[in-house]
Amino acid sequence: MRWWTARKGNVFINYRREDSAAWAGRIHDRLVRSLPTRRIFIDVDNIPEGEPFAELLDQKVAQCDVFLAVIGPDWLDVHDQSGNRRIDNSADFVRIEIASALKRKNILVIPVVVGGAKMPSANELPDDIRELAGRNALEIHSNRFHQDADRLLKRVRSALPFYVRRRRAIRYALTSLTLFSGAAAFYTAVFTSKLDTAFGLERFIRPSAIEWETLTYQDKTNPAYLRDFIDRQTATPEGREAAYWLSFITERAWSKIEDTADTNKIADFLATFRNSDQAKLASSRQEQLHANAEGRSGQTDLSPLARFRDCAECPEMIVIPPGQFTMGSLDSEKFQLQDDDESPRQPITIAKRFAVGRFEVTLGEFKVFVNQTGRSMGDECIGIFDPVQRPGSWGEIPQRNFINAGFVQGDDHPAVCVSWDDATAYARWLSKRTGAEYRLPTEAEWEYAARAGSQESYSFGDDESLLCQFGNGADRSLNAAWDANRWCADGKPFGSAAVGSYKPNLFGLRDSHGNVHEWVADCYHNSYADMPDETKKAGAAWVSPSCIARVIRGGCWAYPAVGLRSASREPWEQFKRSYCVGFRIARTLEER
């Protein structure tokens, strides 16, 4: 076929989230290594009927040359709330997209069978997609994923136009051509985004294209990273592509909760997508629900995982139920000698419910305390003298304090340059103001709340490629000289992020992995071997025999993944202030 064919050169990946989301993500990541990223559209199912994305997805199907229908073991057997097979519903998006592709004779439809699934027979399929059973399927197995994925790539490329299939050859030809004419003008046009695409050469010229090329599917579904990328690359084609991805995941997240009566879910949406168009709808919905709830009860809801504030300027709290967990880390988690202070692992009982801050105490909340009490916060704060170098040159930097920490921060960022003494003074002030007992969480309480039922390295498991969706640490967004997590990017090159920028754990806590270290009540001990019974049986603070140093937990934005684990801990003198250290408040609850 001639290279100037009218084909678009696009690939559409169709899958059912409950069945094969992970497989679809891996296939997407493999294809973008060899094909232009913008040529590949990965579908997400479960978009309600009537949403504008239905029309958008149909348009995407019409614009593709290759349609991949990813079929896993449960593809046929996913049921809706009525107990009916989703595939039998004429409004099912997976079915609609497949039918849309099958009716267009210029689209190559490839069933991709994964996870040991069997290709459905024609009798098992609705009439409008029965033809799918007759298409030549390609199987991908976990034990030979790369070989099978390469076969799929070869088959996909064969159906794409010449300028996509042979973009490397074209790139080399254009490179040679630029040696003789217009090289400088061509380079400038690509670099300044006056020329959006250049047969792949933009990936070597335009910084935004170079960065976009490195992103994984996890990066492209991380709202915090996308917002940062858009702010930096607004005028570039990749910035516009990132805006499309952010719009897509925002609309999808809102579609799941727009009819909910759960104010916590709406609050979580507002924390993650605070500046979106849908945030206005969410705020209106939240106000309506609060108005409906007024007058029903004059008492604060203190049921498990309920959220409350004792005053307008008070931190928002979450009620943590009692329970048991194992404190400390497995030997397999330890990467350096100092991690030995996370053992031996100890069974802990949190005997009573308590409340803990949903977020780290913010700069805005801490300002109220400083302004009302006149507390002196000093003019020196420990930080890194040269941020370009690897961390190591730490020390007290003059003219730095909780207002001027050394990086951009707003009132919604965590308060930093705060000592243990400052944090406990804040708790005493808050207690006096509200009449409730506010304090720092004990170390056992902190780890229990941070784990939220998980015994893995992180609250979400062990997969470090997901870490950037749950916290702000040293990763690809930070300077390359740092010992960073190369699996992902969180969108914060240097400094703290606004609280709530990342996903919560199952208890609803935000930023328990990274952003800033958090003070706890305990004295530091270099082993759990002599942990007292009151800590094991009730989660009490371990403050004997002496406090040479206190404990900070959670890791900070300057730490690699190992320092952001749920079990990670460090000693820190209680009078010191650092732009990596803040705190989260706790509150004792009366027993019912």
Short mmCIF file of C-alpha atoms in Angstrom, two decimals, residues 191-586:
data_model
loop_
_atom_site.label_atom_id
_atom_site.label_comp_id
_atom_site.label_asym_id
_atom_site.label_seq_id
_atom_site.Cartn_x
_atom_site.Cartn_y
_atom_site.Cartn_z
CA PHE A 191 11.62 23.09 19.77
CA THR A 192 9.20 26.02 20.05
CA SER A 193 6.18 23.83 19.17
CA LYS A 194 5.44 25.74 15.97
CA LEU A 195 5.74 22.31 14.37
CA ASP A 196 3.76 19.82 16.46
CA THR A 197 5.10 16.58 15.00
CA ALA A 198 8.17 15.73 12.98
CA PHE A 199 7.98 11.97 12.34
CA GLY A 200 9.28 11.26 15.83
CA LEU A 201 12.12 13.77 15.78
CA GLU A 202 10.29 15.91 18.34
CA ARG A 203 11.23 13.25 20.89
CA PHE A 204 14.87 14.28 20.48
CA ILE A 205 14.39 18.04 20.13
CA ARG A 206 11.49 19.38 22.16
CA PRO A 207 11.93 19.01 25.94
CA SER A 208 8.22 18.43 26.50
CA ALA A 209 8.20 15.61 23.94
CA ILE A 210 11.30 14.06 25.48
CA GLU A 211 9.66 14.05 28.91
CA TRP A 212 6.27 12.85 27.64
CA GLU A 213 7.97 9.93 25.90
CA THR A 214 9.29 8.63 29.24
CA LEU A 215 5.89 8.49 30.92
CA THR A 216 4.11 5.26 31.77
CA TYR A 217 0.38 4.66 32.01
CA GLN A 218 0.65 5.17 35.79
CA ASP A 219 2.19 8.61 35.24
CA LYS A 220 -0.51 9.62 32.78
CA THR A 221 -3.25 8.75 35.26
CA ASN A 222 -1.66 10.67 38.16
CA PRO A 223 -3.55 14.00 38.50
CA ALA A 224 -0.76 15.64 40.51
CA TYR A 225 1.83 14.88 37.83
CA LEU A 226 -0.45 15.92 34.97
CA ARG A 227 -1.22 19.28 36.58
CA ASP A 228 2.47 20.02 37.00
CA PHE A 229 3.24 18.95 33.42
CA ILE A 230 0.42 21.11 32.02
CA ASP A 231 1.60 24.14 34.02
CA ARG A 232 5.11 23.74 32.61
CA GLN A 233 4.18 22.78 29.05
CA THR A 234 0.89 24.60 28.39
CA ALA A 235 1.79 25.82 24.91
CA THR A 236 3.18 22.51 23.63
CA PRO A 237 1.41 19.63 21.86
CA GLU A 238 2.35 17.40 24.79
CA GLY A 239 0.85 19.91 27.23
CA ARG A 240 -2.40 19.74 25.30
CA GLU A 241 -2.20 15.94 25.31
CA ALA A 242 -1.69 15.99 29.10
CA ALA A 243 -4.71 18.29 29.46
CA TYR A 244 -6.76 15.74 27.54
CA TRP A 245 -5.61 12.93 29.87
CA LEU A 246 -6.41 15.03 32.96
CA SER A 247 -9.84 15.90 31.59
CA PHE A 248 -10.45 12.22 30.86
CA ILE A 249 -9.58 10.89 34.33
CA THR A 250 -11.38 13.78 36.05
CA GLU A 251 -14.58 13.12 34.12
CA ARG A 252 -14.28 9.41 34.82
CA ALA A 253 -13.74 9.96 38.58
CA TRP A 254 -16.69 12.36 38.80
CA SER A 255 -19.00 10.03 36.87
CA LYS A 256 -18.49 7.41 39.60
CA ILE A 257 -19.65 9.65 42.46
CA GLU A 258 -21.87 12.39 41.01
CA ASP A 259 -25.01 10.79 42.47
CA THR A 260 -23.49 9.68 45.78
CA ALA A 261 -24.76 10.77 49.18
CA ASP A 262 -21.36 10.03 50.75
CA THR A 263 -19.79 13.39 51.60
CA ASN A 264 -16.43 11.70 52.25
CA LYS A 265 -16.21 10.54 48.63
CA ILE A 266 -17.03 14.03 47.42
CA ALA A 267 -14.41 15.52 49.76
CA ASP A 268 -11.81 13.08 48.41
CA PHE A 269 -12.72 14.09 44.85
CA LEU A 270 -12.34 17.78 45.73
CA ALA A 271 -8.93 17.14 47.31
CA THR A 272 -7.64 15.38 44.20
CA PHE A 273 -9.35 17.42 41.46
CA ARG A 274 -9.71 20.73 43.30
CA ASN A 275 -9.33 23.06 40.28
CA SER A 276 -11.41 21.14 37.75
CA ASP A 277 -14.75 22.14 36.24
CA GLN A 278 -16.29 19.15 37.99
CA ALA A 279 -15.06 20.52 41.35
CA LYS A 280 -17.74 23.21 41.10
CA LEU A 281 -20.39 20.52 40.70
CA ALA A 282 -18.86 18.55 43.58
CA SER A 283 -18.86 21.61 45.86
CA SER A 284 -22.50 22.29 45.03
CA ARG A 285 -23.38 18.66 45.73
CA GLN A 286 -21.48 18.75 49.02
CA GLU A 287 -23.27 21.94 50.14
CA GLN A 288 -26.61 20.35 49.30
CA LEU A 289 -25.82 17.24 51.35
CA HIS A 290 -24.59 19.30 54.30
CA ALA A 291 -27.75 21.42 54.17
CA ASN A 292 -29.91 18.30 54.18
CA ALA A 293 -28.01 16.94 57.18
CA GLU A 294 -28.33 20.10 59.28
CA GLY A 295 -30.68 19.75 62.20
CA ARG A 296 -30.73 15.97 62.19
CA SER A 297 -28.34 15.75 65.10
CA GLY A 298 -26.43 18.23 67.18
CA GLN A 299 -23.70 15.69 67.96
CA THR A 300 -20.49 15.08 66.05
CA ASP A 301 -20.46 11.77 64.19
CA LEU A 302 -17.67 9.69 65.76
CA SER A 303 -18.41 6.40 64.01
CA PRO A 304 -15.41 4.56 62.48
CA LEU A 305 -13.77 6.57 59.65
CA ALA A 306 -16.16 9.50 60.16
CA ARG A 307 -14.65 12.94 59.55
CA PHE A 308 -15.14 16.05 61.67
CA ARG A 309 -13.71 19.44 62.66
CA ASP A 310 -13.94 20.96 66.14
CA CYS A 311 -13.67 24.51 64.76
CA ALA A 312 -13.39 26.30 61.43
CA GLU A 313 -9.58 26.62 61.65
CA CYS A 314 -9.09 23.19 63.24
CA PRO A 315 -7.60 20.32 61.20
CA GLU A 316 -10.08 17.87 59.71
CA MET A 317 -9.98 14.62 61.71
CA ILE A 318 -10.76 10.99 60.88
CA VAL A 319 -12.01 8.52 63.50
CA ILE A 320 -9.68 5.51 63.53
CA PRO A 321 -11.25 2.31 64.90
CA PRO A 322 -9.42 -0.01 67.32
CA GLY A 323 -7.66 -3.05 65.89
CA GLN A 324 -4.47 -5.08 65.66
CA PHE A 325 -1.44 -5.02 63.36
CA THR A 326 2.21 -6.06 63.27
CA MET A 327 4.58 -3.13 63.76
CA GLY A 328 7.94 -3.05 61.97
CA SER A 329 9.32 -4.33 58.69
CA LEU A 330 10.19 -7.63 57.09
CA ASP A 331 13.88 -8.34 56.47
CA SER A 332 13.18 -8.15 52.73
CA GLU A 333 12.21 -4.47 53.10
CA LYS A 334 15.53 -3.39 54.61
CA PHE A 335 18.07 -1.80 52.29
CA GLN A 336 20.50 -0.15 54.68
CA LEU A 337 21.94 -0.70 58.14
CA GLN A 338 19.83 1.97 59.84
CA ASP A 339 16.67 0.10 58.85
CA ASP A 340 17.47 -2.40 61.63
CA ASP A 341 15.61 -0.08 64.01
CA GLU A 342 12.38 -1.36 62.42
CA SER A 343 12.72 -4.76 64.09
CA PRO A 344 12.00 -7.14 65.66
CA ARG A 345 8.41 -6.97 64.46
CA GLN A 346 5.88 -6.66 67.28
CA PRO A 347 2.15 -7.49 67.48
CA ILE A 348 0.31 -4.33 68.50
CA THR A 349 -3.24 -3.82 69.74
CA ILE A 350 -4.82 -0.40 69.36
CA ALA A 351 -7.27 -0.83 72.22
CA LYS A 352 -9.29 2.35 71.82
CA ARG A 353 -10.52 4.41 68.94
CA PHE A 354 -8.82 7.75 68.37
CA ALA A 355 -8.88 10.51 65.77
CA VAL A 356 -6.03 11.58 63.53
CA GLY A 357 -5.65 14.39 61.01
CA ARG A 358 -6.84 13.60 57.51
CA PHE A 359 -3.94 15.75 56.31
CA GLU A 360 -0.68 16.97 57.77
CA VAL A 361 -1.24 20.23 59.66
CA THR A 362 -1.18 22.92 56.99
CA LEU A 363 0.74 26.16 56.87
CA GLY A 364 -2.55 28.06 57.03
CA GLU A 365 -3.66 26.21 60.17
CA PHE A 366 -0.28 26.66 61.83
CA LYS A 367 -0.22 30.39 61.03
CA VAL A 368 -3.38 30.87 63.12
CA PHE A 369 -1.60 29.31 66.11
CA VAL A 370 1.55 31.42 65.68
CA ASN A 371 -0.41 34.64 65.18
CA GLN A 372 -2.63 34.08 68.22
CA THR A 373 0.12 32.91 70.59
CA GLY A 374 3.04 35.00 69.31
CA ARG A 375 5.27 31.92 69.37
CA SER A 376 8.81 32.57 68.16
CA MET A 377 9.67 30.27 65.25
CA GLY A 378 13.28 31.36 64.71
CA ASP A 379 15.12 32.21 61.49
CA GLU A 380 17.09 29.03 60.81
CA CYS A 381 15.80 25.82 59.32
CA ILE A 382 17.71 22.71 58.31
CA GLY A 383 17.77 22.07 54.57
CA ILE A 384 19.98 21.16 51.64
CA PHE A 385 22.58 23.80 50.80
CA ASP A 386 22.83 22.85 47.12
CA PRO A 387 19.63 21.25 45.75
CA VAL A 388 21.39 20.38 42.47
CA GLN A 389 23.66 17.90 44.24
CA ARG A 390 22.77 14.57 45.78
CA PRO A 391 21.31 14.92 49.28
CA GLY A 392 24.05 14.95 51.88
CA SER A 393 24.95 18.63 52.28
CA TRP A 394 22.30 19.28 54.96
CA GLY A 395 22.60 22.04 57.54
CA GLU A 396 20.94 25.04 59.13
CA ILE A 397 20.20 27.66 56.50
CA PRO A 398 19.84 31.25 57.79
CA GLN A 399 16.73 33.29 56.99
CA ARG A 400 14.64 30.15 56.59
CA ASN A 401 11.54 29.48 58.67
CA PHE A 402 8.07 27.99 58.43
CA ILE A 403 6.92 30.92 56.24
CA ASN A 404 10.02 30.95 54.01
CA ALA A 405 11.10 27.32 53.84
CA GLY A 406 13.13 27.56 50.64
CA PHE A 407 10.54 26.40 48.12
CA VAL A 408 7.14 27.57 46.92
CA GLN A 409 4.40 26.81 49.45
CA GLY A 410 0.84 27.99 49.99
CA ASP A 411 -1.51 27.83 52.95
CA ASP A 412 -2.62 24.37 51.76
CA HIS A 413 0.93 22.97 51.98
CA PRO A 414 2.06 21.16 55.15
CA ALA A 415 3.66 23.35 57.81
CA VAL A 416 7.44 22.67 57.92
CA CYS A 417 10.41 24.03 59.85
CA VAL A 418 8.44 22.91 62.92
CA SER A 419 10.18 21.30 65.91
CA TRP A 420 8.66 18.65 68.18
CA ASP A 421 8.31 21.37 70.81
CA ASP A 422 6.43 23.56 68.30
CA ALA A 423 4.11 20.69 67.37
CA THR A 424 3.25 19.82 70.98
CA ALA A 425 2.67 23.52 71.74
CA TYR A 426 0.21 23.62 68.85
CA ALA A 427 -1.58 20.58 70.29
CA ARG A 428 -1.86 22.21 73.73
CA TRP A 429 -3.19 25.42 72.17
CA LEU A 430 -5.76 23.49 70.13
CA SER A 431 -6.84 21.53 73.22
CA LYS A 432 -7.34 24.73 75.21
CA ARG A 433 -9.27 26.33 72.37
CA THR A 434 -11.65 23.42 71.74
CA GLY A 435 -11.84 21.67 75.11
CA ALA A 436 -10.83 18.39 73.44
CA GLU A 437 -7.59 16.48 74.07
CA TYR A 438 -5.32 17.07 71.07
CA ARG A 439 -1.83 15.59 70.98
CA LEU A 440 0.75 14.03 68.70
CA PRO A 441 -0.06 10.45 67.69
CA THR A 442 1.97 7.72 69.32
CA GLU A 443 4.34 5.88 67.00
CA ALA A 444 2.16 2.76 67.14
CA GLU A 445 -0.97 4.79 66.36
CA TRP A 446 0.80 6.50 63.48
CA GLU A 447 1.91 3.25 61.82
CA TYR A 448 -1.49 1.64 62.40
CA ALA A 449 -3.28 4.57 60.75
CA ALA A 450 -0.70 4.82 57.94
CA ARG A 451 -0.91 1.12 57.08
CA ALA A 452 -4.72 1.12 57.09
CA GLY A 453 -4.79 -2.67 57.22
CA SER A 454 -1.80 -3.31 54.95
CA GLN A 455 1.23 -5.33 56.09
CA GLU A 456 3.15 -4.69 52.86
CA SER A 457 5.84 -2.04 52.36
CA TYR A 458 3.23 0.60 51.57
CA SER A 459 -0.44 1.09 52.35
CA PHE A 460 -1.28 0.04 48.77
CA GLY A 461 1.11 -2.94 48.51
CA ASP A 462 4.71 -3.38 47.36
CA ASP A 463 4.63 -1.98 43.80
CA GLU A 464 6.87 1.11 43.77
CA SER A 465 5.56 2.10 40.33
CA LEU A 466 2.32 3.10 42.11
CA LEU A 467 4.06 5.16 44.80
CA CYS A 468 3.83 8.48 42.94
CA GLN A 469 0.04 8.22 42.99
CA PHE A 470 0.08 8.05 46.81
CA GLY A 471 2.80 10.46 47.86
CA ASN A 472 5.49 13.02 47.10
CA GLY A 473 9.02 11.61 47.21
CA ALA A 474 12.28 11.63 45.26
CA ASP A 475 11.44 10.26 41.81
CA ARG A 476 11.81 11.18 38.15
CA SER A 477 10.35 14.63 38.87
CA LEU A 478 13.35 15.44 41.08
CA ASN A 479 16.89 16.17 39.89
CA ALA A 480 18.46 13.15 38.20
CA ALA A 481 21.48 13.27 40.53
CA TRP A 482 19.32 12.20 43.46
CA ASP A 483 18.85 8.60 44.54
CA ALA A 484 15.33 8.60 43.15
CA ASN A 485 12.53 6.17 42.35
CA ARG A 486 12.81 5.84 38.55
CA TRP A 487 9.53 3.94 38.22
CA CYS A 488 7.30 7.01 38.24
CA ALA A 489 6.94 10.79 38.59
CA ASP A 490 4.77 12.65 41.12
CA GLY A 491 4.88 16.12 39.56
CA LYS A 492 6.87 17.85 42.31
CA PRO A 493 10.47 18.63 41.27
CA PHE A 494 11.52 20.18 44.62
CA GLY A 495 9.65 20.84 47.84
CA SER A 496 6.36 19.86 49.40
CA ALA A 497 3.04 19.42 47.59
CA ALA A 498 -0.33 20.77 48.68
CA VAL A 499 -1.90 18.36 51.17
CA GLY A 500 -4.33 15.94 49.56
CA SER A 501 -2.64 16.03 46.14
CA TYR A 502 -2.33 12.24 46.10
CA LYS A 503 -4.55 9.24 46.72
CA PRO A 504 -5.68 8.38 50.28
CA ASN A 505 -5.10 5.09 52.06
CA LEU A 506 -8.06 2.91 53.05
CA PHE A 507 -8.61 4.90 56.26
CA GLY A 508 -8.81 8.12 54.24
CA LEU A 509 -5.43 9.56 55.33
CA ARG A 510 -3.48 11.54 52.74
CA ASP A 511 0.30 11.91 52.44
CA SER A 512 1.29 9.15 54.88
CA HIS A 513 3.96 8.28 52.28
CA GLY A 514 6.28 11.24 51.80
CA ASN A 515 5.58 14.95 51.41
CA VAL A 516 7.00 15.72 54.89
CA HIS A 517 8.18 13.71 57.88
CA GLU A 518 5.71 13.70 60.76
CA TRP A 519 6.56 14.01 64.46
CA VAL A 520 5.14 11.39 66.83
CA ALA A 521 5.02 11.40 70.63
CA ASP A 522 7.58 8.63 71.26
CA CYS A 523 11.22 8.77 72.24
CA TYR A 524 13.54 7.10 69.73
CA HIS A 525 14.80 3.57 70.44
CA ASN A 526 17.07 1.78 67.98
CA SER A 527 15.20 -1.50 68.35
CA TYR A 528 11.72 -2.77 69.18
CA ALA A 529 13.18 -5.59 71.30
CA ASP A 530 12.37 -4.00 74.67
CA MET A 531 9.05 -2.44 73.70
CA PRO A 532 6.91 -2.05 76.86
CA ASP A 533 3.67 -3.97 77.33
CA GLU A 534 1.53 -0.82 77.38
CA THR A 535 2.70 -0.07 73.83
CA LYS A 536 2.01 -3.61 72.64
CA LYS A 537 -1.37 -3.88 74.35
CA ALA A 538 -2.72 -0.34 73.91
CA GLY A 539 -0.52 1.50 71.42
CA ALA A 540 0.80 3.83 74.13
CA ALA A 541 3.78 6.13 73.54
CA TRP A 542 7.18 4.66 74.46
CA VAL A 543 8.86 7.47 76.36
CA SER A 544 11.19 5.67 78.78
CA PRO A 545 13.91 5.62 79.95
CA SER A 546 14.99 8.93 78.34
CA CYS A 547 14.47 11.06 75.26
CA ILE A 548 17.75 11.82 73.55
CA ALA A 549 15.74 12.10 70.34
CA ARG A 550 12.14 11.80 69.17
CA VAL A 551 10.80 9.87 66.18
CA ILE A 552 9.76 11.18 62.79
CA ARG A 553 7.69 9.04 60.42
CA GLY A 554 6.55 8.83 56.81
CA GLY A 555 9.56 10.13 54.89
CA CYS A 556 9.68 13.39 52.97
CA TRP A 557 9.72 14.76 49.43
CA ALA A 558 13.53 14.44 49.28
CA TYR A 559 13.56 10.70 50.12
CA PRO A 560 13.67 7.72 47.75
CA ALA A 561 11.04 4.99 47.88
CA VAL A 562 12.70 2.99 50.67
CA GLY A 563 12.36 5.98 53.01
CA LEU A 564 8.64 6.30 52.33
CA ARG A 565 7.64 2.83 53.56
CA SER A 566 5.02 2.47 56.30
CA ALA A 567 7.65 1.05 58.69
CA SER A 568 10.37 3.64 57.96
CA ARG A 569 11.44 5.72 60.96
CA GLU A 570 14.19 8.14 61.98
CA PRO A 571 15.53 9.79 65.15
CA TRP A 572 15.40 13.59 65.28
CA GLU A 573 16.21 15.96 68.13
CA GLN A 574 13.01 17.54 69.36
CA PHE A 575 14.32 21.12 69.21
CA LYS A 576 15.42 20.92 65.56
CA ARG A 577 13.49 22.38 62.65
CA SER A 578 13.75 21.15 59.06
CA TYR A 579 11.99 21.94 55.82
CA CYS A 580 11.42 18.20 55.51
CA VAL A 581 9.64 17.85 58.87
CA GLY A 582 6.04 18.71 59.80
CA PHE A 583 3.40 16.88 61.81
CA ARG A 584 -0.07 15.36 61.86
CA ILE A 585 -2.28 15.90 64.89
CA ALA A 586 -4.20 13.26 66.89
#
